[in-house]
XYZ file of C-alpha atoms in Angstrom:
710
model
C 0.000 0.000 0.000
C 2.871 2.366 0.719
C 4.102 1.962 -2.857
C 0.881 3.340 -4.367
C 1.613 6.823 -5.701
C -0.499 9.712 -6.889
C -0.280 8.578 -10.511
C -1.705 5.158 -9.619
C -4.619 6.747 -7.769
C -5.307 9.085 -10.694
C -5.338 6.152 -13.120
C -7.738 4.336 -10.795
C -10.013 7.388 -10.933
C -9.920 7.204 -14.737
C -10.871 3.516 -14.611
C -13.913 4.185 -12.419
C -15.032 6.906 -14.841
C -14.766 4.400 -17.700
C -16.770 1.874 -15.695
C -19.491 4.471 -15.156
C -19.619 5.094 -18.914
C -20.021 1.370 -19.574
C -22.676 0.827 -16.887
C -25.648 1.000 -19.346
C -24.321 -2.202 -20.939
C -25.094 -4.223 -17.819
C -27.812 -2.209 -16.020
C -31.249 -1.620 -17.545
C -33.447 -0.094 -14.846
C -33.311 3.700 -14.761
C -33.269 3.943 -10.964
C -30.365 1.521 -10.618
C -28.518 3.118 -13.529
C -28.684 6.547 -11.917
C -27.506 5.226 -8.562
C -24.588 3.286 -10.055
C -23.441 6.258 -12.136
C -23.552 8.627 -9.161
C -21.755 6.099 -6.945
C -18.961 5.525 -9.473
C -18.585 9.265 -10.042
C -18.366 9.807 -6.281
C -15.619 7.160 -6.104
C -13.863 8.863 -9.035
C -14.040 12.176 -7.181
C -12.680 10.684 -3.956
C -9.782 9.120 -5.847
C -9.073 12.417 -7.630
C -8.986 14.229 -4.277
C -6.654 11.578 -2.846
C -4.361 11.792 -5.885
C -4.353 15.590 -5.713
C -3.480 15.782 -2.031
C -0.842 13.069 -2.437
C 0.713 14.925 -5.357
C 0.730 18.266 -3.539
C 2.457 16.579 -0.605
C 5.256 15.434 -2.915
C 4.172 12.070 -4.351
C 5.009 12.785 -7.987
C 5.380 10.197 -10.705
C 5.077 9.397 -14.375
C 4.471 6.350 -16.514
C 3.818 5.255 -20.082
C 0.546 3.539 -20.907
C 0.399 0.808 -23.592
C -2.451 2.675 -25.292
C -2.790 5.123 -28.126
C -1.093 4.426 -31.463
C 1.588 1.733 -31.954
C 4.288 4.355 -32.530
C 2.814 6.914 -30.135
C 2.005 5.631 -26.621
C 0.359 7.736 -23.940
C 2.615 9.396 -21.375
C 1.021 10.488 -18.083
C 2.572 12.373 -15.200
C 1.627 14.028 -11.937
C 3.498 17.032 -10.610
C 2.343 19.760 -8.235
C 0.374 21.594 -10.952
C -1.469 18.477 -12.133
C -2.111 17.444 -8.513
C -3.762 20.793 -7.736
C -6.177 20.522 -10.644
C -6.949 16.899 -9.786
C -7.885 18.108 -6.306
C -10.045 20.794 -7.901
C -11.848 18.235 -10.090
C -12.586 15.945 -7.161
C -13.632 18.770 -4.819
C -16.621 19.658 -7.009
C -17.301 16.311 -8.653
C -18.041 14.645 -5.308
C -20.880 17.026 -4.295
C -22.100 17.146 -7.900
C -22.395 13.342 -7.961
C -24.417 13.392 -4.733
C -26.544 16.253 -6.061
C -27.193 14.387 -9.317
C -28.754 11.462 -7.439
C -31.659 13.731 -6.517
C -31.576 16.075 -9.514
C -31.896 13.272 -12.070
C -34.616 11.425 -10.183
C -37.389 12.481 -12.572
C -35.346 12.381 -15.791
C -36.817 9.680 -18.013
C -34.049 9.224 -20.599
C -30.817 8.763 -18.653
C -28.647 6.950 -21.204
C -27.043 10.085 -22.758
C -26.296 11.475 -19.291
C -24.837 8.190 -18.028
C -22.612 7.790 -21.088
C -21.354 11.331 -21.633
C -21.056 12.666 -18.058
C -18.386 10.100 -17.044
C -16.675 10.628 -20.420
C -16.624 14.356 -19.679
C -14.988 13.678 -16.320
C -12.533 11.224 -17.914
C -11.525 13.841 -20.471
C -10.787 16.438 -17.781
C -8.732 13.999 -15.697
C -6.852 12.868 -18.815
C -5.971 16.432 -19.816
C -4.583 17.161 -16.361
C -2.314 14.101 -16.147
C -1.128 14.194 -19.791
C 2.624 14.334 -20.374
C 2.690 14.653 -24.156
C 0.810 16.669 -26.760
C -0.900 13.636 -28.316
C -2.446 12.502 -25.030
C -3.375 16.082 -24.133
C -5.216 16.729 -27.390
C -6.906 13.311 -27.353
C -8.457 13.871 -23.934
C -9.138 17.525 -24.754
C -11.361 16.402 -27.628
C -13.044 13.781 -25.436
C -13.863 16.528 -22.934
C -15.151 18.908 -25.629
C -17.302 16.362 -27.493
C -18.781 14.848 -24.325
C -19.680 18.305 -22.992
C -21.395 19.132 -26.314
C -23.760 16.176 -25.891
C -24.418 17.258 -22.304
C -25.210 20.841 -23.367
C -27.710 19.475 -25.904
C -29.113 16.909 -23.470
C -32.581 18.413 -23.925
C -32.180 18.575 -27.708
C -35.888 18.906 -28.423
C -35.669 22.684 -27.934
C -34.215 24.799 -30.742
C -32.464 27.081 -28.228
C -30.458 24.146 -26.893
C -29.468 22.909 -30.343
C -28.295 26.370 -31.371
C -26.285 26.813 -28.171
C -24.719 23.378 -28.648
C -23.732 24.149 -32.249
C -22.055 27.432 -31.276
C -20.279 25.726 -28.396
C -19.010 22.894 -30.598
C -17.803 25.358 -33.233
C -15.885 27.466 -30.695
C -14.512 24.391 -28.939
C -13.021 23.068 -32.176
C -11.627 26.488 -33.044
C -9.946 26.522 -29.645
C -8.638 23.002 -30.245
C -7.062 24.041 -33.572
C -5.313 26.998 -31.944
C -3.979 24.819 -29.122
C -2.823 22.249 -31.664
C -0.961 25.032 -33.465
C 0.801 25.970 -30.233
C 1.910 22.366 -29.756
C 3.060 22.308 -33.407
C 5.390 25.240 -32.730
C 6.834 23.498 -29.672
C 7.159 20.248 -31.628
C 9.080 22.034 -34.379
C 11.533 23.321 -31.780
C 11.928 20.066 -29.846
C 11.310 17.349 -32.434
C 9.170 15.427 -29.938
C 5.612 15.415 -28.647
C 6.725 14.684 -25.083
C 6.497 17.579 -22.655
C 9.964 17.018 -21.206
C 11.552 17.468 -24.624
C 9.539 20.651 -25.139
C 10.741 21.988 -21.788
C 14.365 21.355 -22.689
C 14.199 22.715 -26.243
C 15.491 26.283 -26.756
C 12.990 28.697 -28.304
C 13.747 31.867 -30.217
C 11.674 34.927 -29.187
C 9.679 34.724 -32.426
C 8.733 31.049 -31.992
C 8.030 31.553 -28.284
C 5.700 34.438 -29.155
C 3.904 32.310 -31.734
C 3.347 29.502 -29.237
C 2.184 31.999 -26.605
C -0.351 33.717 -28.869
C -1.806 30.452 -30.167
C -2.123 29.062 -26.634
C -3.539 32.313 -25.233
C -6.274 32.562 -27.870
C -7.014 28.836 -27.803
C -7.349 28.466 -24.060
C -8.916 31.933 -23.820
C -11.703 30.792 -26.135
C -12.350 27.716 -24.015
C -12.256 29.724 -20.778
C -14.656 32.379 -22.074
C -12.281 35.343 -22.037
C -13.694 38.545 -23.540
C -14.136 38.911 -26.521
C -13.929 35.140 -27.138
C -16.803 34.367 -24.763
C -19.729 34.294 -27.208
C -20.545 30.601 -26.649
C -20.575 30.653 -22.854
C -23.738 32.679 -22.006
C -25.750 30.429 -24.327
C -24.312 27.016 -23.426
C -24.300 27.141 -19.626
C -27.961 28.166 -19.123
C -29.415 25.437 -21.349
C -27.387 22.592 -19.826
C -28.858 20.639 -16.881
C -28.062 22.087 -13.461
C -25.483 19.471 -12.497
C -23.723 19.874 -15.864
C -23.697 23.673 -15.632
C -21.999 23.369 -12.246
C -19.279 21.100 -13.655
C -18.757 23.102 -16.836
C -18.436 26.452 -15.099
C -16.771 25.101 -11.976
C -14.243 22.714 -13.554
C -14.114 22.800 -17.357
C -13.265 26.507 -17.538
C -10.426 25.844 -15.077
C -9.061 23.062 -17.283
C -8.463 25.818 -19.840
C -6.592 27.765 -17.147
C -4.566 24.622 -16.457
C -3.676 24.262 -20.135
C -2.563 27.890 -20.310
C -0.323 27.518 -17.264
C 1.048 24.192 -18.511
C 2.138 25.554 -21.888
C 3.128 29.119 -20.994
C 4.600 28.687 -17.531
C 5.885 25.121 -17.777
C 6.708 24.185 -21.382
C 7.830 27.632 -22.571
C 9.028 28.734 -19.134
C 9.152 32.010 -17.238
C 12.646 32.693 -18.588
C 11.211 33.303 -22.084
C 8.477 35.727 -20.989
C 8.327 39.045 -22.817
C 7.021 42.168 -21.142
C 3.963 42.566 -23.367
C 2.762 39.022 -22.678
C 1.857 39.997 -19.141
C 0.284 43.246 -20.349
C -1.923 41.321 -22.803
C -3.082 38.866 -20.151
C -3.631 41.692 -17.664
C -5.706 43.647 -20.187
C -7.725 40.551 -21.109
C -8.358 39.824 -17.427
C -9.421 43.384 -16.617
C -11.776 43.618 -19.604
C -13.271 40.194 -18.846
C -13.845 41.053 -15.194
C -15.617 44.341 -15.947
C -17.544 43.181 -19.011
C -18.660 39.956 -17.371
C -20.058 41.558 -14.240
C -21.698 44.447 -16.138
C -23.556 42.022 -18.385
C -24.408 39.774 -15.441
C -26.081 42.715 -13.711
C -28.579 43.133 -16.551
C -29.746 39.530 -16.843
C -33.177 38.334 -15.775
C -32.344 34.687 -16.605
C -30.790 33.301 -13.399
C -28.458 30.818 -15.080
C -27.428 33.340 -17.733
C -26.516 35.746 -14.926
C -24.284 33.074 -13.401
C -22.716 32.357 -16.799
C -21.668 35.987 -17.261
C -20.414 35.991 -13.686
C -18.093 33.111 -14.635
C -16.541 35.376 -17.281
C -15.901 37.947 -14.557
C -14.171 35.438 -12.308
C -12.042 34.071 -15.150
C -10.964 37.691 -15.594
C -9.942 37.888 -11.925
C -7.834 34.744 -12.339
C -6.165 36.247 -15.418
C -5.399 39.467 -13.529
C -3.414 37.407 -11.020
C -1.656 35.481 -13.792
C -0.893 38.671 -15.736
C 0.618 40.329 -12.663
C 2.695 37.219 -12.026
C 3.973 37.177 -15.625
C 4.999 40.836 -15.478
C 6.768 40.404 -12.156
C 8.532 37.243 -13.328
C 9.747 39.071 -16.438
C 11.291 41.835 -14.310
C 13.090 39.487 -11.886
C 10.649 39.655 -8.982
C 10.169 35.914 -8.373
C 8.737 36.229 -4.846
C 6.032 38.697 -5.904
C 5.399 36.665 -9.072
C 4.852 33.598 -6.888
C 2.341 35.580 -4.811
C 0.386 36.549 -7.943
C 0.446 32.950 -9.173
C -0.814 31.617 -5.840
C -3.541 34.292 -5.770
C -4.720 33.165 -9.219
C -4.688 29.499 -8.189
C -6.507 30.269 -4.931
C -9.233 32.071 -6.846
C -9.363 29.142 -9.266
C -10.393 26.678 -6.567
C -12.584 29.293 -4.870
C -14.528 29.882 -8.059
C -14.859 26.140 -8.549
C -16.591 25.839 -5.194
C -18.869 28.861 -5.018
C -19.821 28.866 -8.712
C -20.553 25.139 -8.544
C -22.725 25.840 -5.497
C -24.488 28.721 -7.279
C -25.295 26.615 -10.327
C -26.537 23.781 -8.136
C -28.695 26.322 -6.293
C -30.000 27.668 -9.596
C -30.685 24.103 -10.715
C -32.650 23.522 -7.513
C -34.712 26.664 -8.142
C -35.402 25.687 -11.763
C -36.162 22.116 -10.648
C -38.715 23.443 -8.139
C -40.308 26.290 -10.109
C -39.854 25.153 -13.714
C -38.453 28.495 -14.906
C -35.145 30.374 -15.149
C -36.877 33.752 -15.347
C -36.155 35.763 -12.211
C -39.152 38.026 -12.926
C -41.397 35.028 -12.145
C -39.744 34.238 -8.810
C -39.718 35.901 -5.409
C -40.453 34.795 -1.865
C -38.727 31.434 -2.285
C -36.964 31.755 1.071
C -40.246 30.711 2.737
C -40.697 27.667 0.499
C -37.048 26.674 0.001
C -35.224 27.752 3.192
C -32.310 25.306 2.831
C -31.697 26.284 -0.768
C -31.902 29.976 0.156
C -29.378 29.631 2.997
C -26.862 27.688 0.880
C -27.317 30.025 -2.074
C -26.665 32.940 0.285
C -23.345 31.386 1.349
C -22.300 31.242 -2.302
C -23.431 34.848 -2.874
C -21.379 36.086 0.083
C -18.362 34.078 -1.107
C -18.453 35.324 -4.690
C -18.926 38.890 -3.445
C -15.519 38.598 -1.697
C -16.836 39.252 1.798
C -14.986 37.873 4.835
C -14.738 35.346 6.318
C -15.491 33.296 3.193
C -13.002 32.158 0.575
C -13.604 34.743 -2.154
C -12.165 37.480 0.047
C -8.827 35.686 0.514
C -7.994 35.226 -3.164
C -9.043 38.746 -4.182
C -7.153 40.185 -1.208
C -4.017 38.305 -2.292
C -4.443 39.659 -5.822
C -4.739 43.188 -4.436
C -1.594 42.659 -2.355
C 0.298 41.529 -5.448
C -0.699 44.706 -7.289
C -0.210 47.123 -4.371
C 3.138 45.719 -3.224
C 4.611 45.365 -6.717
C 7.800 47.406 -7.212
C 8.530 49.800 -10.077
C 8.710 47.962 -13.375
C 10.531 48.690 -16.614
C 8.563 51.741 -17.772
C 5.981 54.248 -16.631
C 3.293 52.517 -18.696
C 3.906 49.180 -17.008
C 4.071 50.793 -13.593
C 0.693 52.460 -14.246
C -0.818 49.262 -15.653
C -0.520 47.442 -12.328
C -2.595 49.865 -10.188
C -5.037 50.249 -13.075
C -5.706 46.513 -13.004
C -6.163 46.746 -9.220
C -8.733 49.518 -9.760
C -10.583 47.355 -12.298
C -10.560 44.499 -9.800
C -12.025 46.768 -7.109
C -14.753 47.987 -9.475
C -15.564 44.422 -10.514
C -15.790 43.391 -6.848
C -18.234 46.192 -6.035
C -20.398 45.418 -9.074
C -20.340 41.701 -8.224
C -21.686 42.458 -4.753
C -24.531 44.470 -6.318
C -25.175 41.692 -8.826
C -25.638 39.028 -6.167
C -27.689 41.267 -3.935
C -29.998 41.435 -6.933
C -29.839 37.678 -7.560
C -30.619 36.667 -3.996
C -33.119 39.452 -3.335
C -35.191 39.018 -6.477
C -35.242 35.214 -6.310
C -35.692 34.534 -2.603
C -37.013 37.685 -0.899
C -40.231 39.640 -1.232
C -43.510 38.233 -2.466
C -44.040 35.536 -5.122
C -44.500 36.998 -8.602
C -46.162 33.961 -10.210
C -48.014 30.765 -9.471
C -44.818 28.842 -10.133
C -43.161 30.625 -7.210
C -46.208 30.132 -5.003
C -46.185 26.378 -5.541
C -42.408 25.926 -5.260
C -41.140 23.223 -2.905
C -37.897 22.369 -1.135
C -35.417 19.990 -2.759
C -34.707 16.477 -1.497
C -31.918 15.394 0.860
C -29.545 14.297 -1.919
C -29.541 17.733 -3.481
C -29.209 19.419 -0.086
C -26.202 17.235 0.803
C -24.591 18.012 -2.537
C -24.907 21.746 -1.845
C -23.817 21.602 1.806
C -20.359 20.207 0.947
C -19.160 23.137 -1.212
C -20.764 25.602 1.223
C -18.655 24.163 4.067
C -15.556 24.193 1.853
C -16.154 27.883 1.039
C -16.041 28.636 4.757
C -13.057 26.338 5.351
C -10.947 27.922 2.612
C -11.843 31.319 4.003
C -10.837 30.464 7.582
C -7.619 28.510 6.893
C -5.829 30.295 4.039
C -2.355 29.743 5.522
C -2.739 25.967 5.448
C -4.102 26.052 1.893
C -1.233 28.223 0.615
C 1.278 25.872 2.230
C -0.384 23.005 0.383
C -0.085 24.932 -2.905
C 3.545 25.902 -2.344
C 4.841 23.143 -4.617
C 3.469 24.964 -7.697
C 5.577 28.169 -7.405
C 8.517 25.938 -6.531
C 7.936 23.996 -9.758
C 7.369 26.973 -12.050
C 9.412 29.767 -10.430
C 11.746 27.928 -8.034
C 10.453 30.118 -5.203
C 8.702 29.169 -1.962
C 6.128 31.251 -0.076
C 6.071 29.025 2.997
C 8.537 31.063 5.032
C 6.740 34.407 4.622
C 3.271 32.905 5.024
C 4.181 30.991 8.197
C 5.706 33.986 9.968
C 2.873 34.218 12.511
C 1.512 30.680 12.298
C -1.791 29.492 10.916
C -3.808 32.327 12.474
C -2.370 35.251 10.472
C -1.836 35.356 6.722
C 1.179 37.515 5.846
C 1.811 37.291 2.092
C 5.093 39.262 2.198
C 5.747 40.734 5.639
C 3.543 41.477 8.637
C 4.560 45.155 8.591
C 3.061 45.538 5.103
C -0.119 43.470 5.177
C -1.734 40.720 7.211
C -5.158 39.133 7.549
C -6.731 36.754 10.020
C -10.047 35.216 9.033
C -10.709 33.664 12.481
C -10.150 37.022 14.155
C -12.391 38.736 11.600
C -15.130 36.133 12.137
C -14.886 36.490 15.912
C -15.155 40.275 15.654
C -18.144 40.032 13.341
C -19.932 37.641 15.713
C -19.260 39.900 18.716
C -20.454 43.053 16.935
C -23.478 41.267 15.481
C -24.427 39.780 18.851
C -24.073 43.145 20.593
C -26.231 44.827 17.961
C -28.881 42.138 18.288
C -28.996 42.452 22.073
C -29.185 46.225 21.817
C -32.022 46.169 19.305
C -33.858 43.265 20.991
C -33.525 43.767 24.750
C -34.638 40.901 26.936
C -38.244 41.101 28.020
C -39.330 43.354 25.200
C -41.423 41.925 22.429
C -40.380 42.658 18.880
C -42.627 45.278 17.375
C -44.097 44.202 14.051
C -46.244 46.152 11.634
C -47.208 46.104 7.982
C -44.840 47.605 5.462
C -45.634 51.095 4.181
C -47.267 50.772 0.770
C -47.772 54.403 -0.256
C -51.253 54.533 1.224
C -52.712 51.458 -0.453
C -54.484 49.015 1.882
C -52.164 46.051 1.179
C -48.898 45.257 -0.494
C -48.576 43.175 -3.629
C -45.794 41.798 -5.757
C -45.926 44.705 -8.235
C -44.634 47.075 -5.545
C -41.238 45.406 -5.204
C -38.087 45.518 -7.237
C -37.918 43.336 -10.301
C -34.691 42.125 -11.899
C -34.900 44.835 -14.571
C -35.737 47.696 -12.227
C -32.940 46.788 -9.792
C -30.296 47.126 -12.503
C -31.815 50.204 -14.166
C -29.392 52.730 -12.541
C -26.390 50.761 -13.797
C -28.005 50.581 -17.215
C -28.137 54.374 -17.272
C -24.580 54.860 -16.034
C -23.035 52.373 -18.457
C -25.401 53.002 -21.373
C -22.476 53.394 -23.788
C -21.446 49.793 -23.026
C -24.912 48.296 -22.764
C -26.566 50.133 -25.693
C -29.986 49.104 -24.337
C -33.077 48.810 -26.501
C -36.148 49.836 -24.473
C -39.757 49.393 -25.530
C -42.558 51.029 -23.527
C -46.137 50.268 -24.525
C -49.117 51.847 -22.760
C -52.711 50.652 -23.236
C -55.599 53.053 -22.566
C -58.913 51.364 -23.400
C -61.544 53.009 -21.257
C -60.368 56.634 -21.367
C -57.341 58.486 -22.821
C -56.277 59.523 -19.330
C -56.774 56.139 -17.679
C -53.985 53.615 -18.162
C -55.119 49.998 -18.419
C -51.799 48.246 -18.925
C -48.126 49.187 -19.247
C -45.548 46.824 -20.699
C -41.822 47.541 -20.623
C -39.182 45.477 -22.401
C -35.439 46.083 -22.371
C -32.714 44.252 -24.260
C -29.041 44.753 -23.463
C -26.524 44.048 -26.198
C -23.369 41.990 -25.884
C -21.079 44.046 -28.116
C -18.730 41.134 -28.758
C -21.620 39.123 -30.191
C -23.110 42.023 -32.161
C -19.872 43.508 -33.506
C -17.670 40.424 -33.871
C -19.577 37.145 -34.057
C -22.685 38.335 -35.877
C -20.844 39.981 -38.818
C -18.687 36.871 -39.245
C -21.775 34.645 -39.130
C -23.582 36.859 -41.645
C -20.615 36.756 -44.031
C -20.356 32.971 -43.806
C -24.105 32.596 -44.420
C -23.916 34.961 -47.382
C -21.125 32.934 -48.974
C -23.014 29.726 -48.242
C -26.102 31.103 -50.018
C -24.022 32.084 -53.013
C -22.512 28.629 -53.140
C -25.961 27.116 -52.781
C -27.155 29.092 -55.807
C -24.195 27.784 -57.748
C -25.184 24.241 -56.819
C -28.716 24.782 -58.110
C -27.685 25.784 -61.660
C -28.887 23.769 -64.691
C -26.809 21.389 -66.822
C -25.697 24.166 -69.196
C -24.126 26.091 -66.344
C -22.203 23.037 -65.135
C -20.953 22.395 -68.703
C -19.877 26.037 -68.922
C -17.964 25.712 -65.607
C -16.251 22.596 -66.995
C -15.355 24.374 -70.266
C -13.918 27.400 -68.446
C -11.927 25.101 -66.171
C -10.421 23.257 -69.164
C -9.508 26.570 -70.820
C -7.865 27.766 -67.612
C -5.848 24.551 -67.281
C -4.752 24.719 -70.942
C -3.643 28.313 -70.512
C -1.765 27.412 -67.369
C -0.089 24.489 -69.175
C 1.002 26.693 -72.077
C 2.501 29.231 -69.687
C 4.478 26.511 -67.946
C 5.762 25.148 -71.269
C 6.870 28.606 -72.376
C 8.712 29.093 -69.115
C 10.489 25.737 -69.506
C 11.558 26.594 -73.068
C 12.987 29.898 -71.918
C 14.973 28.144 -69.202
C 16.327 25.551 -71.659
C 17.245 28.049 -74.409
C 20.463 29.448 -72.781
C 21.756 25.895 -72.256
C 21.285 25.050 -75.963
C 23.037 28.243 -77.033
C 26.041 27.453 -74.891
C 26.354 23.970 -76.449
C 26.498 25.441 -80.000
C 29.499 27.674 -79.206
C 33.035 26.450 -80.271
C 35.076 24.766 -77.549
C 37.331 26.993 -75.532
C 41.062 26.922 -76.180
C 42.925 24.825 -73.675
C 45.921 26.260 -71.863
C 49.178 25.738 -73.761
C 47.524 25.533 -77.237
C 47.522 27.993 -80.074
C 44.323 29.418 -81.277
C 44.283 27.134 -84.307
C 44.609 23.895 -82.326
C 42.023 21.910 -80.489
C 42.261 19.524 -77.643
C 41.596 16.589 -79.960
C 44.447 17.496 -82.219
C 46.833 17.655 -79.275
C 45.815 14.196 -78.043
C 46.449 12.885 -81.521
């Protein structure tokens, strides 16, 4: 047992995922099939967590599998980076498997879910443990294709089919770009194995080519602005458990791929200054754009999808800061930025997975994603409301939960960064910190809206009135990430110590000494005189202040005074008096109208009398500029060319004969040109052969070489 390493555990997790995929071959009953799939996925998750923790504690290893092609076997390896992302996969997959046992209870056709969900998990695990480009791309395609079938699980609706097509198109575009990056590294190393790529020297031009291809490829898969067009459509239409895994894990696999190629295979020594600037700009724009668009959504799952774009932007801000600092020989600060990005990676996995599971519970109970039809669900779904609130507080970066720690570390990286190579770079760092602060404030407003409109107030529809609480399986699946959000917020020192192997691997720097200066209670990223944070102390202070306020406002022996809410003089309140999703975000829509470019339609009906209003309807549509200005023109051009080609295909026989005749004429003309060129090349050689032989040395002008030999 002591000889079992992290790589063996990870391979065992892959085997259980394969067994789950094959379970429909031996199990027929839907109830048993669902239970077996969820059980095997839970075992896969537990093994992934065990492999991740083992790898982060130093149990690294690699092996070659007798699979793949005869001349191209699969190489797999676990180092600190792969171990971290294995831990991330297992941390969300385990609660998602438990959640799925209840969520899929009333799904009649389970076969596609049972086949493609384990394949999706297998693809993500395979990408993480790959040690050569062939294995990486093979599992990358397994992950992409399996997730396409999960997005289109409910394929009877046209919206789902359209979202799945766009997702598949963008996923394959991303795959081609990533393949191009590996092609550049293969040209430099002559091998598909990662170790050979690490050792191969790269010129600045080839390194830049590999960086750009990887950045755009993985950026497309991660949903980085402006490459995010597929994400707001795909995540809402997928089932709730799939949305949680796609947003919580799959987007992070793209972050893993970016770090693997840029930080590991290319290496920090080849970074150029503008690489970090590009990533920093992409992160800042994604954070702001994502949260601004999330604020305007009335579809709950679409709101969460745009919020994922914002959090990917926060991760990229940390990575961009780390790349800049590594380029200018600040390895300790670069390690801090890298750890901040990784900390936010696992944080987003947990609280976004919890949010999507909460949204799935709401949709499962009410039958709608429209927030305008919700309200008052806290009275009918108290457990769901409480767990959803934990996720809202976490994603809003409020202490003592985990979101605060990672964003605070990112701020410390930006604020404590020294002067860089130029004034522009020096200004870029605090600018990114300002964008992060603005995104954090807007995110808090966004999730005040999400929780308030969905769970507070009065029900706005019959669907909300008849909503019911979820079952124990779904509750248990949501409780686990909620507890982990609190745990990662209270024990950041221990978590950073666990992650310390990654900066040691990529930057040869350790943060353990600075972080452990004051023990587990105080987090000191650089030095206690500059910045420190203690989540337990903050939680204790909050409890004391909150308890004192409660006792002051509710003295013992005095009954709480209750009265009806003021309703502007009307005898009773109703649901039309409270904020809707659109009205809550109206001030932001006015402030950022240049970005939103809203289309508003106000229609007033006056039937009885011109001065008496019978009905008022108000519709607002907010534009995603990337979709309208980038994707839509490209799609229109492609459709236009397709229509032209279609008209060509519908011509009569005379047109096809004419095309054939013109083609023959073109080929004959081309052939004649080639023959003329060949004759011109051969003509000087013929002329030189007709000239008299040159006089040999030592002969008179009237003698030839033949005469001399005679």
